[in-house]
Amino acid sequence: MMLDRRVLLRTSGVAAAGVLGAALPSSAAAAEPSHAGGTPVPEGQDPTGGVTRTLLQEHPSPAEGWEAVQTLVQIPRHRESGRHSHPGVEVGYIVQGDVLMEFDDRPPLRLCTGDPFFIPNGVIHNARNVGKVTTMMLSTYVVDETKPLVTTY
């Protein structure tokens, strides 16, 4: 199934999971999220609410079956992208803000304005805004064009 990435990228949080046909695990919905600095998200409020992904460009890759997609991701204070993975690599740059990049398989990585980052193919991660301003990340993906850009967990 081909996914209209423009629809996904204009959608955020749980709504994006619906576009992808994915569901959040019931344990994730029941847990009360808390954030770095001890600032909890109020009960019943989506920790990914307000996160936006704007498609900047999308082009075929020189490798058949792959494409390059570039987005601007904005994460408000005390919010997060949500646990997810991509069917290819993500090469990124923190344009503004402070992020704690959390991984399922390695220690978290603290990123600040001006820091580059790399997420390997299929690695589950979550970008948590731990700063005082809306975080802006430029993310470029080289992904399998037959798979959804984002799989949520």
CSV table of C-alpha atoms in Angstrom, one decimal, residues 20-144:
chain,number,residue,atom,x,y,z
A,20,LEU,CA,-1.0,4.7,9.0
A,21,GLY,CA,-3.5,2.2,10.2
A,22,ALA,CA,-1.5,1.7,13.4
A,23,ALA,CA,-2.7,1.8,16.9
A,24,LEU,CA,-1.0,2.8,20.1
A,25,PRO,CA,-0.6,-0.1,22.6
A,26,SER,CA,-3.2,0.1,25.3
A,27,SER,CA,-0.4,0.4,27.9
A,28,ALA,CA,0.8,3.6,26.2
A,29,ALA,CA,-2.7,5.1,26.3
A,30,ALA,CA,-3.1,4.2,30.0
A,31,ALA,CA,0.3,5.4,31.2
A,32,GLU,CA,0.6,9.0,32.4
A,33,PRO,CA,3.5,10.5,30.6
A,34,SER,CA,6.0,12.7,32.4
A,35,HIS,CA,8.8,14.7,30.9
A,36,ALA,CA,12.3,15.7,31.6
A,37,GLY,CA,12.4,18.4,34.3
A,38,GLY,CA,9.4,16.8,36.1
A,39,THR,CA,6.8,18.6,34.0
A,40,PRO,CA,4.0,16.1,33.4
A,41,VAL,CA,1.6,16.3,30.5
A,42,PRO,CA,-1.9,16.7,32.1
A,43,GLU,CA,-3.9,13.5,32.3
A,44,GLY,CA,-5.9,12.7,29.2
A,45,GLN,CA,-3.7,15.1,27.1
A,46,ASP,CA,-1.7,13.6,24.1
A,47,PRO,CA,2.0,14.0,24.7
A,48,THR,CA,2.5,14.3,20.9
A,49,GLY,CA,-0.2,17.0,20.5
A,50,GLY,CA,0.9,20.0,18.5
A,51,VAL,CA,3.8,18.2,16.8
A,52,THR,CA,3.9,19.1,13.1
A,53,ARG,CA,5.8,17.6,10.2
A,54,THR,CA,6.0,19.7,7.1
A,55,LEU,CA,7.0,18.1,3.8
A,56,LEU,CA,9.7,20.2,2.2
A,57,GLN,CA,10.7,18.0,-0.7
A,58,GLU,CA,10.4,14.4,-2.0
A,59,HIS,CA,12.5,12.9,-4.8
A,60,PRO,CA,13.3,9.5,-6.3
A,61,SER,CA,16.7,8.2,-5.0
A,62,PRO,CA,19.4,7.0,-7.4
A,63,ALA,CA,18.8,3.5,-5.9
A,64,GLU,CA,15.7,2.0,-7.5
A,65,GLY,CA,12.8,1.5,-5.0
A,66,TRP,CA,14.1,4.2,-2.6
A,67,GLU,CA,13.2,7.9,-2.2
A,68,ALA,CA,14.6,10.9,-0.4
A,69,VAL,CA,12.1,12.8,1.7
A,70,GLN,CA,12.9,16.0,3.7
A,71,THR,CA,10.7,17.4,6.4
A,72,LEU,CA,10.7,20.2,9.0
A,73,VAL,CA,9.6,18.7,12.4
A,74,GLN,CA,8.3,21.1,15.1
A,75,ILE,CA,7.9,19.8,18.6
A,76,PRO,CA,6.3,22.3,21.2
A,77,ARG,CA,7.7,22.5,24.8
A,78,HIS,CA,7.0,19.5,26.9
A,79,ARG,CA,5.9,17.4,23.9
A,80,GLU,CA,7.5,14.5,22.0
A,81,SER,CA,7.3,12.9,18.6
A,82,GLY,CA,6.2,9.5,20.0
A,83,ARG,CA,8.0,6.2,19.7
A,84,HIS,CA,8.4,5.4,16.0
A,85,SER,CA,10.8,4.1,13.3
A,86,HIS,CA,11.4,4.6,9.6
A,87,PRO,CA,12.0,2.1,6.7
A,88,GLY,CA,15.5,3.7,6.0
A,89,VAL,CA,17.9,6.1,7.5
A,90,GLU,CA,17.1,9.6,9.0
A,91,VAL,CA,19.8,12.3,8.8
A,92,GLY,CA,18.9,15.3,10.8
A,93,TYR,CA,19.9,18.7,12.2
A,94,ILE,CA,18.5,20.6,15.2
A,95,VAL,CA,17.6,24.0,13.8
A,96,GLN,CA,16.3,25.3,17.2
A,97,GLY,CA,15.8,23.9,20.6
A,98,ASP,CA,16.9,21.1,22.9
A,99,VAL,CA,15.9,17.4,22.4
A,100,LEU,CA,16.4,14.2,24.3
A,101,MET,CA,16.5,11.6,21.6
A,102,GLU,CA,15.4,8.3,23.3
A,103,PHE,CA,16.1,4.9,21.8
A,104,ASP,CA,14.9,1.4,22.6
A,105,ASP,CA,18.3,-0.1,22.1
A,106,ARG,CA,20.9,2.5,23.3
A,107,PRO,CA,21.3,5.3,25.8
A,108,PRO,CA,19.5,8.6,25.1
A,109,LEU,CA,21.3,11.4,23.2
A,110,ARG,CA,21.0,15.1,24.2
A,111,LEU,CA,20.9,17.3,21.2
A,112,CYS,CA,20.9,21.1,21.1
A,113,THR,CA,20.6,23.9,18.4
A,114,GLY,CA,23.2,23.2,15.7
A,115,ASP,CA,23.7,19.5,16.5
A,116,PRO,CA,23.4,16.9,13.7
A,117,PHE,CA,22.0,13.4,14.2
A,118,PHE,CA,21.7,10.1,12.5
A,119,ILE,CA,19.0,7.4,13.1
A,120,PRO,CA,19.8,4.0,11.5
A,121,ASN,CA,17.2,2.0,9.5
A,122,GLY,CA,14.4,0.6,11.7
A,123,VAL,CA,15.7,2.0,15.0
A,124,ILE,CA,12.8,2.9,17.4
A,125,HIS,CA,13.2,6.4,18.7
A,126,ASN,CA,11.4,9.3,20.3
A,127,ALA,CA,12.4,13.0,20.2
A,128,ARG,CA,11.4,14.7,23.5
A,129,ASN,CA,11.5,18.5,23.7
A,130,VAL,CA,13.4,19.2,26.9
A,131,GLY,CA,14.1,22.9,26.1
A,132,LYS,CA,12.3,26.2,26.6
A,133,VAL,CA,11.2,26.8,23.0
A,134,THR,CA,9.5,24.9,20.2
A,135,THR,CA,12.1,22.5,18.8
A,136,MET,CA,12.7,22.6,15.0
A,137,MET,CA,14.4,19.7,13.4
A,138,LEU,CA,15.3,19.3,9.7
A,139,SER,CA,15.0,15.6,8.9
A,140,THR,CA,16.0,13.9,5.7
A,141,TYR,CA,15.1,10.3,5.1
A,142,VAL,CA,16.3,7.8,2.5
A,143,VAL,CA,13.5,5.2,2.7
A,144,ASP,CA,11.9,2.3,0.9
